[in-house]
Structures are given as C-alpha cells and as structure tokens.
Short mmCIF file of N, CA, C and O in Angstrom, two decimals:
data_model
loop_
_atom_site.label_atom_id
_atom_site.label_comp_id
_atom_site.label_asym_id
_atom_site.label_seq_id
_atom_site.Cartn_x
_atom_site.Cartn_y
_atom_site.Cartn_z
N GLN P 103 220.28 -144.47 111.70
CA GLN P 103 220.63 -143.33 112.55
C GLN P 103 222.13 -143.24 112.73
O GLN P 103 222.82 -144.25 112.85
N VAL P 104 222.63 -142.02 112.74
CA VAL P 104 224.04 -141.75 112.94
C VAL P 104 224.18 -140.84 114.15
O VAL P 104 223.46 -139.85 114.28
N GLN P 105 225.10 -141.18 115.02
CA GLN P 105 225.36 -140.35 116.18
C GLN P 105 226.75 -139.72 116.04
O GLN P 105 227.70 -140.37 115.58
N LEU P 106 226.84 -138.46 116.43
CA LEU P 106 228.10 -137.73 116.40
C LEU P 106 228.44 -137.26 117.81
O LEU P 106 227.59 -136.69 118.50
N VAL P 107 229.67 -137.50 118.22
CA VAL P 107 230.12 -137.08 119.54
C VAL P 107 231.39 -136.27 119.39
O VAL P 107 232.39 -136.76 118.84
N GLU P 108 231.35 -135.02 119.90
CA GLU P 108 232.52 -134.15 119.84
C GLU P 108 233.29 -134.22 121.16
O GLU P 108 232.71 -134.50 122.21
N SER P 109 234.57 -133.92 121.08
CA SER P 109 235.40 -133.82 122.29
C SER P 109 236.53 -132.85 122.02
O SER P 109 236.82 -132.52 120.85
N GLY P 110 237.18 -132.40 123.10
CA GLY P 110 238.37 -131.57 122.94
C GLY P 110 238.18 -130.10 123.27
O GLY P 110 239.15 -129.34 123.25
N GLY P 111 236.96 -129.68 123.56
CA GLY P 111 236.76 -128.29 123.92
C GLY P 111 237.31 -127.97 125.30
O GLY P 111 237.74 -128.85 126.03
N GLY P 112 237.31 -126.68 125.63
CA GLY P 112 237.78 -126.28 126.94
C GLY P 112 238.15 -124.82 126.97
O GLY P 112 237.83 -124.06 126.06
N LEU P 113 238.84 -124.45 128.03
CA LEU P 113 239.30 -123.07 128.23
C LEU P 113 240.75 -122.96 127.81
O LEU P 113 241.59 -123.77 128.25
N VAL P 114 241.04 -121.95 127.02
CA VAL P 114 242.41 -121.75 126.55
C VAL P 114 242.68 -120.25 126.50
O VAL P 114 241.77 -119.45 126.28
N GLN P 115 243.92 -119.87 126.71
CA GLN P 115 244.30 -118.47 126.65
C GLN P 115 244.44 -118.00 125.20
O GLN P 115 244.72 -118.82 124.31
N PRO P 116 244.27 -116.72 124.96
CA PRO P 116 244.50 -116.21 123.60
C PRO P 116 245.89 -116.58 123.10
O PRO P 116 246.87 -116.51 123.85
N GLY P 117 245.93 -116.99 121.83
CA GLY P 117 247.18 -117.45 121.26
C GLY P 117 247.42 -118.94 121.42
O GLY P 117 248.35 -119.49 120.81
N GLY P 118 246.60 -119.59 122.22
CA GLY P 118 246.76 -121.01 122.47
C GLY P 118 246.14 -121.88 121.39
O GLY P 118 245.64 -121.38 120.38
N SER P 119 246.20 -123.19 121.63
CA SER P 119 245.71 -124.17 120.66
C SER P 119 244.79 -125.19 121.33
O SER P 119 244.92 -125.46 122.52
N LEU P 120 243.88 -125.71 120.52
CA LEU P 120 243.03 -126.82 120.92
C LEU P 120 242.81 -127.70 119.72
O LEU P 120 242.85 -127.22 118.58
N ARG P 121 242.53 -128.98 119.99
CA ARG P 121 242.20 -129.90 118.91
C ARG P 121 240.86 -130.55 119.22
O ARG P 121 240.72 -131.22 120.24
N LEU P 122 239.92 -130.33 118.34
CA LEU P 122 238.60 -130.94 118.49
C LEU P 122 238.54 -132.23 117.67
O LEU P 122 239.12 -132.32 116.60
N SER P 123 237.81 -133.20 118.22
CA SER P 123 237.59 -134.46 117.52
C SER P 123 236.09 -134.74 117.48
O SER P 123 235.35 -134.36 118.38
N CYS P 124 235.67 -135.43 116.44
CA CYS P 124 234.28 -135.84 116.30
C CYS P 124 234.25 -137.25 115.75
O CYS P 124 234.89 -137.54 114.73
N THR P 125 233.50 -138.12 116.42
CA THR P 125 233.38 -139.51 116.00
C THR P 125 231.95 -139.80 115.59
O THR P 125 231.02 -139.50 116.34
N ALA P 126 231.79 -140.38 114.42
CA ALA P 126 230.48 -140.81 113.95
C ALA P 126 230.31 -142.30 114.20
O ALA P 126 231.24 -143.07 113.98
N SER P 127 229.12 -142.66 114.66
CA SER P 127 228.83 -144.08 114.91
C SER P 127 227.38 -144.36 114.58
O SER P 127 226.60 -143.44 114.34
N GLY P 128 227.03 -145.65 114.58
CA GLY P 128 225.65 -146.02 114.28
C GLY P 128 225.55 -146.77 112.97
O GLY P 128 226.48 -147.45 112.56
N SER P 129 224.41 -146.62 112.31
CA SER P 129 224.16 -147.34 111.06
C SER P 129 224.73 -146.54 109.89
O SER P 129 224.01 -145.86 109.17
N ILE P 130 226.03 -146.64 109.72
CA ILE P 130 226.72 -145.85 108.71
C ILE P 130 226.89 -146.65 107.43
O ILE P 130 227.45 -147.74 107.45
N PHE P 131 226.40 -146.06 106.32
CA PHE P 131 226.68 -146.64 105.01
C PHE P 131 227.80 -145.85 104.34
O PHE P 131 228.83 -146.39 103.97
N ARG P 132 227.54 -144.54 104.17
CA ARG P 132 228.56 -143.68 103.60
C ARG P 132 228.41 -142.27 104.14
O ARG P 132 227.34 -141.70 104.10
N ILE P 133 229.51 -141.73 104.65
CA ILE P 133 229.51 -140.34 105.08
C ILE P 133 230.17 -139.51 104.00
O ILE P 133 231.32 -139.76 103.63
N ASN P 134 229.47 -138.53 103.51
CA ASN P 134 230.03 -137.63 102.50
C ASN P 134 230.79 -136.52 103.20
O ASN P 134 231.82 -136.77 103.79
N ALA P 135 230.28 -135.32 103.20
CA ALA P 135 230.99 -134.22 103.85
C ALA P 135 230.90 -134.31 105.37
O ALA P 135 229.91 -134.80 105.93
N MET P 136 231.95 -133.86 106.03
CA MET P 136 231.95 -133.67 107.47
C MET P 136 232.45 -132.25 107.72
O MET P 136 233.23 -131.71 106.92
N GLY P 137 232.00 -131.68 108.80
CA GLY P 137 232.41 -130.30 109.03
C GLY P 137 232.22 -129.84 110.45
O GLY P 137 231.66 -130.55 111.29
N TRP P 138 232.74 -128.66 110.70
CA TRP P 138 232.63 -128.00 112.00
C TRP P 138 231.91 -126.67 111.82
O TRP P 138 232.24 -125.90 110.90
N TYR P 139 230.97 -126.42 112.70
CA TYR P 139 230.25 -125.16 112.75
C TYR P 139 230.37 -124.64 114.17
O TYR P 139 230.70 -125.38 115.08
N ARG P 140 230.11 -123.37 114.34
CA ARG P 140 230.15 -122.81 115.69
C ARG P 140 229.04 -121.79 115.87
O ARG P 140 228.57 -121.18 114.92
N GLN P 141 228.66 -121.64 117.12
CA GLN P 141 227.63 -120.66 117.47
C GLN P 141 228.05 -119.93 118.74
O GLN P 141 228.16 -120.55 119.80
N ALA P 142 228.28 -118.64 118.60
CA ALA P 142 228.62 -117.80 119.73
C ALA P 142 227.33 -117.25 120.35
O ALA P 142 226.30 -117.18 119.69
N PRO P 143 227.39 -116.85 121.61
CA PRO P 143 226.19 -116.31 122.27
C PRO P 143 225.59 -115.15 121.49
O PRO P 143 226.30 -114.21 121.10
N GLY P 144 224.30 -115.23 121.21
CA GLY P 144 223.62 -114.16 120.51
C GLY P 144 223.84 -114.12 119.02
O GLY P 144 223.37 -113.19 118.35
N LYS P 145 224.53 -115.12 118.49
CA LYS P 145 224.82 -115.13 117.05
C LYS P 145 224.28 -116.40 116.42
O LYS P 145 223.99 -117.38 117.10
N GLU P 146 224.18 -116.38 115.09
CA GLU P 146 223.73 -117.55 114.37
C GLU P 146 224.88 -118.55 114.21
O GLU P 146 226.06 -118.19 114.26
N ARG P 147 224.49 -119.81 114.01
CA ARG P 147 225.49 -120.83 113.75
C ARG P 147 226.15 -120.56 112.40
O ARG P 147 225.49 -120.22 111.42
N GLU P 148 227.48 -120.73 112.36
CA GLU P 148 228.21 -120.45 111.14
C GLU P 148 229.19 -121.57 110.82
O GLU P 148 229.68 -122.27 111.72
N LEU P 149 229.49 -121.71 109.54
CA LEU P 149 230.47 -122.69 109.09
C LEU P 149 231.86 -122.27 109.54
O LEU P 149 232.24 -121.11 109.38
N VAL P 150 232.61 -123.22 110.08
CA VAL P 150 234.02 -122.99 110.39
C VAL P 150 234.87 -123.64 109.29
O VAL P 150 235.72 -122.98 108.69
N ALA P 151 234.64 -124.93 109.06
CA ALA P 151 235.38 -125.65 108.04
C ALA P 151 234.63 -126.93 107.69
O ALA P 151 233.95 -127.49 108.55
N ARG P 152 234.76 -127.36 106.46
CA ARG P 152 234.17 -128.64 106.08
C ARG P 152 235.10 -129.35 105.11
O ARG P 152 235.91 -128.71 104.43
N ILE P 153 234.98 -130.67 105.07
CA ILE P 153 235.85 -131.47 104.23
C ILE P 153 235.01 -132.58 103.60
O ILE P 153 234.21 -133.23 104.28
N SER P 154 235.18 -132.77 102.30
CA SER P 154 234.43 -133.80 101.59
C SER P 154 235.10 -135.16 101.80
O SER P 154 236.22 -135.25 102.32
N SER P 155 234.42 -136.20 101.36
CA SER P 155 235.00 -137.53 101.48
C SER P 155 236.25 -137.66 100.63
O SER P 155 237.13 -138.46 100.93
N GLY P 156 236.35 -136.83 99.60
CA GLY P 156 237.53 -136.86 98.74
C GLY P 156 238.63 -135.93 99.18
O GLY P 156 239.70 -135.90 98.56
N GLY P 157 238.37 -135.15 100.23
CA GLY P 157 239.42 -134.28 100.77
C GLY P 157 239.32 -132.82 100.38
O GLY P 157 240.19 -132.03 100.78
N SER P 158 238.30 -132.42 99.65
CA SER P 158 238.14 -130.99 99.33
C SER P 158 237.75 -130.24 100.59
O SER P 158 236.89 -130.69 101.34
N ILE P 159 238.37 -129.10 100.79
CA ILE P 159 238.22 -128.36 102.05
C ILE P 159 237.77 -126.93 101.80
O ILE P 159 238.20 -126.29 100.83
N LYS P 160 236.91 -126.46 102.69
CA LYS P 160 236.50 -125.05 102.69
C LYS P 160 236.61 -124.52 104.10
O LYS P 160 236.21 -125.20 105.05
N TYR P 161 237.19 -123.33 104.23
CA TYR P 161 237.31 -122.66 105.53
C TYR P 161 236.55 -121.34 105.51
O TYR P 161 236.49 -120.65 104.48
N ALA P 162 236.07 -120.95 106.67
CA ALA P 162 235.57 -119.59 106.83
C ALA P 162 236.77 -118.65 106.76
O ALA P 162 237.88 -118.99 107.22
N ASP P 163 236.57 -117.46 106.21
CA ASP P 163 237.67 -116.51 106.09
C ASP P 163 238.30 -116.19 107.44
O ASP P 163 239.51 -115.96 107.55
N SER P 164 237.49 -116.17 108.48
CA SER P 164 237.97 -115.78 109.81
C SER P 164 238.93 -116.78 110.43
O SER P 164 239.63 -116.43 111.40
N VAL P 165 238.99 -118.00 109.89
CA VAL P 165 239.87 -119.01 110.49
C VAL P 165 240.98 -119.47 109.56
O VAL P 165 241.83 -120.27 109.96
N LYS P 166 240.98 -118.98 108.32
CA LYS P 166 242.00 -119.40 107.37
C LYS P 166 243.40 -119.09 107.90
O LYS P 166 243.66 -118.00 108.42
N GLY P 167 244.29 -120.07 107.79
CA GLY P 167 245.65 -119.89 108.26
C GLY P 167 245.84 -120.21 109.73
O GLY P 167 246.98 -120.30 110.21
N ARG P 168 244.74 -120.39 110.46
CA ARG P 168 244.84 -120.71 111.89
C ARG P 168 244.26 -122.08 112.22
O ARG P 168 244.77 -122.76 113.11
N PHE P 169 243.23 -122.46 111.52
CA PHE P 169 242.56 -123.74 111.78
C PHE P 169 242.85 -124.72 110.64
O PHE P 169 242.97 -124.32 109.48
N THR P 170 242.91 -126.00 110.99
CA THR P 170 243.10 -127.04 110.00
C THR P 170 242.12 -128.17 110.26
O THR P 170 242.07 -128.71 111.37
N ILE P 171 241.35 -128.52 109.23
CA ILE P 171 240.41 -129.63 109.33
C ILE P 171 241.01 -130.85 108.65
O ILE P 171 241.71 -130.73 107.64
N SER P 172 240.75 -132.02 109.24
CA SER P 172 241.21 -133.27 108.64
C SER P 172 240.21 -134.36 109.02
O SER P 172 239.39 -134.18 109.92
N ARG P 173 240.30 -135.49 108.33
CA ARG P 173 239.38 -136.58 108.64
C ARG P 173 240.07 -137.91 108.42
O ARG P 173 241.01 -138.03 107.63
N ASP P 174 239.55 -138.90 109.12
CA ASP P 174 240.00 -140.27 108.98
C ASP P 174 238.78 -141.07 108.53
O ASP P 174 237.90 -141.38 109.35
N ASN P 175 238.68 -141.34 107.24
CA ASN P 175 237.48 -142.00 106.71
C ASN P 175 237.29 -143.41 107.28
O ASN P 175 236.18 -143.87 107.49
N ALA P 176 238.40 -144.09 107.53
CA ALA P 176 238.31 -145.46 108.05
C ALA P 176 237.70 -145.48 109.45
O ALA P 176 237.03 -146.45 109.83
N LYS P 177 237.96 -144.42 110.21
CA LYS P 177 237.46 -144.34 111.58
C LYS P 177 236.20 -143.49 111.70
O LYS P 177 235.67 -143.34 112.80
N ASN P 178 235.75 -142.91 110.59
CA ASN P 178 234.58 -142.00 110.61
C ASN P 178 234.80 -140.87 111.60
O ASN P 178 233.92 -140.55 112.42
N MET P 179 235.96 -140.26 111.53
CA MET P 179 236.29 -139.17 112.44
C MET P 179 236.71 -137.94 111.66
O MET P 179 237.27 -138.03 110.56
N VAL P 180 236.44 -136.79 112.27
CA VAL P 180 236.90 -135.53 111.73
C VAL P 180 237.53 -134.73 112.87
O VAL P 180 237.10 -134.84 114.02
N TYR P 181 238.55 -133.97 112.53
CA TYR P 181 239.31 -133.22 113.53
C TYR P 181 239.35 -131.74 113.13
O TYR P 181 239.25 -131.40 111.95
N LEU P 182 239.56 -130.92 114.14
CA LEU P 182 239.77 -129.49 113.88
C LEU P 182 240.92 -129.04 114.77
O LEU P 182 240.76 -128.96 116.00
N GLN P 183 242.06 -128.77 114.18
CA GLN P 183 243.20 -128.22 114.90
C GLN P 183 243.07 -126.71 114.87
O GLN P 183 243.04 -126.10 113.80
N MET P 184 243.00 -126.12 116.04
CA MET P 184 242.80 -124.68 116.15
C MET P 184 244.03 -124.06 116.81
O MET P 184 244.33 -124.36 117.97
N ASN P 185 244.72 -123.20 116.08
CA ASN P 185 245.91 -122.52 116.59
C ASN P 185 245.66 -121.02 116.62
O ASN P 185 244.73 -120.51 116.00
N SER P 186 246.50 -120.32 117.35
CA SER P 186 246.41 -118.86 117.44
C SER P 186 244.99 -118.42 117.78
O SER P 186 244.43 -117.52 117.14
N LEU P 187 244.43 -119.05 118.77
CA LEU P 187 243.04 -118.78 119.12
C LEU P 187 242.84 -117.36 119.63
O LEU P 187 243.72 -116.80 120.31
N LYS P 188 241.69 -116.81 119.30
CA LYS P 188 241.34 -115.45 119.68
C LYS P 188 240.06 -115.48 120.52
O LYS P 188 239.26 -116.43 120.40
N PRO P 189 239.84 -114.46 121.33
CA PRO P 189 238.60 -114.43 122.12
C PRO P 189 237.35 -114.54 121.25
O PRO P 189 236.35 -115.15 121.68
N GLU P 190 237.40 -114.04 120.04
CA GLU P 190 236.23 -114.12 119.16
C GLU P 190 235.99 -115.52 118.62
O GLU P 190 234.97 -115.76 117.96
N ASP P 191 236.88 -116.45 118.89
CA ASP P 191 236.65 -117.85 118.54
C ASP P 191 235.80 -118.56 119.59
O ASP P 191 235.41 -119.72 119.39
N THR P 192 235.53 -117.89 120.69
CA THR P 192 234.71 -118.48 121.75
C THR P 192 233.32 -118.80 121.22
O THR P 192 232.64 -117.94 120.68
N ALA P 193 232.92 -120.06 121.38
CA ALA P 193 231.64 -120.51 120.85
C ALA P 193 231.45 -121.98 121.21
O ALA P 193 232.39 -122.65 121.66
N VAL P 194 230.24 -122.46 120.99
CA VAL P 194 230.00 -123.90 121.00
C VAL P 194 230.27 -124.40 119.59
O VAL P 194 229.73 -123.87 118.62
N TYR P 195 231.12 -125.41 119.50
CA TYR P 195 231.51 -125.96 118.20
C TYR P 195 230.75 -127.27 117.98
O TYR P 195 230.77 -128.16 118.84
N TYR P 196 230.12 -127.35 116.83
CA TYR P 196 229.30 -128.49 116.47
C TYR P 196 229.90 -129.24 115.28
O TYR P 196 230.36 -128.64 114.32
N CYS P 197 229.83 -130.55 115.36
CA CYS P 197 230.23 -131.41 114.26
C CYS P 197 228.99 -131.74 113.43
O CYS P 197 227.90 -131.96 113.98
N LYS P 198 229.16 -131.75 112.12
CA LYS P 198 228.07 -132.09 111.22
C LYS P 198 228.56 -133.13 110.22
O LYS P 198 229.69 -133.05 109.73
N ALA P 199 227.71 -134.11 109.93
CA ALA P 199 228.04 -135.12 108.93
C ALA P 199 226.87 -135.30 107.98
O ALA P 199 225.72 -135.34 108.41
N THR P 200 227.18 -135.41 106.70
CA THR P 200 226.17 -135.69 105.69
C THR P 200 226.27 -137.15 105.33
O THR P 200 227.30 -137.59 104.81
N HIS P 201 225.22 -137.88 105.66
CA HIS P 201 225.23 -139.33 105.49
C HIS P 201 224.32 -139.73 104.34
O HIS P 201 223.25 -139.17 104.15
N MET P 202 224.77 -140.71 103.56
CA MET P 202 223.96 -141.26 102.48
C MET P 202 223.71 -142.73 102.75
O MET P 202 224.65 -143.49 103.02
N THR P 203 222.44 -143.14 102.66
CA THR P 203 222.11 -144.55 102.87
C THR P 203 222.36 -145.34 101.58
O THR P 203 222.66 -144.78 100.53
N MET P 204 222.18 -146.65 101.68
CA MET P 204 222.37 -147.52 100.52
C MET P 204 221.38 -147.17 99.40
O MET P 204 221.67 -147.35 98.22
N SER P 205 220.24 -146.64 99.78
CA SER P 205 219.23 -146.25 98.80
C SER P 205 219.38 -144.79 98.37
O SER P 205 218.46 -144.22 97.79
N ALA P 206 220.52 -144.19 98.68
CA ALA P 206 220.87 -142.83 98.25
C ALA P 206 220.07 -141.75 98.96
O ALA P 206 219.96 -140.62 98.45
N TYR P 207 219.51 -142.07 100.10
CA TYR P 207 218.84 -141.04 100.90
C TYR P 207 219.89 -140.29 101.69
O TYR P 207 220.70 -140.90 102.38
N VAL P 208 219.86 -138.96 101.58
CA VAL P 208 220.88 -138.13 102.21
C VAL P 208 220.28 -137.36 103.39
O VAL P 208 219.20 -136.79 103.28
N MET P 209 221.00 -137.36 104.47
CA MET P 209 220.52 -136.66 105.66
C MET P 209 221.69 -136.10 106.45
O MET P 209 222.74 -136.73 106.52
N ASP P 210 221.51 -134.92 107.01
CA ASP P 210 222.53 -134.30 107.85
C ASP P 210 222.31 -134.68 109.31
O ASP P 210 221.18 -134.72 109.79
N TYR P 211 223.40 -134.91 109.99
CA TYR P 211 223.39 -135.19 111.42
C TYR P 211 224.30 -134.20 112.13
O TYR P 211 225.32 -133.77 111.58
N TRP P 212 223.91 -133.87 113.37
CA TRP P 212 224.67 -132.93 114.17
C TRP P 212 225.04 -133.55 115.52
O TRP P 212 224.28 -134.33 116.09
N GLY P 213 226.21 -133.15 116.01
CA GLY P 213 226.56 -133.50 117.37
C GLY P 213 225.94 -132.51 118.34
O GLY P 213 225.30 -131.54 117.93
N LYS P 214 226.14 -132.74 119.63
CA LYS P 214 225.56 -131.87 120.65
C LYS P 214 226.42 -130.65 120.94
O LYS P 214 225.98 -129.73 121.61
N GLY P 215 227.65 -130.66 120.45
CA GLY P 215 228.51 -129.50 120.60
C GLY P 215 229.49 -129.61 121.74
O GLY P 215 229.28 -130.33 122.72
N THR P 216 230.59 -128.88 121.60
CA THR P 216 231.60 -128.78 122.65
C THR P 216 231.99 -127.31 122.78
O THR P 216 232.19 -126.62 121.78
N LEU P 217 232.09 -126.84 124.01
CA LEU P 217 232.34 -125.42 124.26
C LEU P 217 233.82 -125.11 124.21
O LEU P 217 234.63 -125.77 124.87
N VAL P 218 234.15 -124.08 123.44
CA VAL P 218 235.51 -123.56 123.39
C VAL P 218 235.47 -122.12 123.92
O VAL P 218 234.72 -121.30 123.41
N THR P 219 236.25 -121.88 124.96
CA THR P 219 236.32 -120.55 125.55
C THR P 219 237.75 -120.05 125.47
O THR P 219 238.67 -120.71 125.97
N VAL P 220 237.93 -118.91 124.84
CA VAL P 220 239.26 -118.32 124.70
C VAL P 220 239.29 -117.05 125.55
O VAL P 220 238.64 -116.05 125.24
N SER P 221 240.02 -117.12 126.63
CA SER P 221 240.02 -116.02 127.58
C SER P 221 241.27 -116.07 128.44
O SER P 221 241.79 -117.15 128.74
N SER P 222 241.74 -114.89 128.83
CA SER P 222 242.89 -114.82 129.75
C SER P 222 242.41 -114.74 131.19
O SER P 222 243.23 -114.67 132.11
#
C-alpha cells in the first residue's frame, strides 16, 4: 500500500502563487509517474500536470506557462508551483502516483486532495 498526502493549498488572490507538495509513503518499490489533477465544483476531475520518473512532463493547456511540476525521486515527493493564479484555478487538487511492485504489478494511488481557492 502507498499513501499520498498533499499540502500547500489555501486561499490566494488572483495573480498570486501557491506551492503544492505531495509525499508518498508506505510499501514503495518503484513510483513511475506522479501527477496533479484537479476537480472544480460540478466538473470532472482533470489532469493538471504529470511527470515521469525520468522527468518527462505534460501540462494541461490551461496551465502552461503558469504552473511548474517537479519531483524529488529520493524523497518520493512531487511539487506543483502555481503562479499567476486565476479564479478558474479554484478546485480541489489531487496527487496521483503510479506504483509498480517488485512483481511488476502496477496500481494508481490518490491522495485525499487539498483545496485551492483563488478569490479576491
């Protein structure tokens, strides 16, 4: 089992910045991709950004140029630096990790989410 815990959410004014962190713990053999997803009220969960173990990155078009994803493989952590925040970025942000066991069994794990509210 792998547990993911997010932190860093909160209330910020439009144009402001926040940095989200996610820590993976538990019976970790190998974590492949890690990523951030978000779900706004009344909307489906969507990809924000993801990063592979080798550093390949994908961003949603809506956050390109404003958000930066990074990870620390040694610490099993992933970060999301969010700049120039807009009210439409308001959502619960979830961390996701794709874990592979020693026997090559792959499973996705999710954190419980952290709320980001962008409002004046």
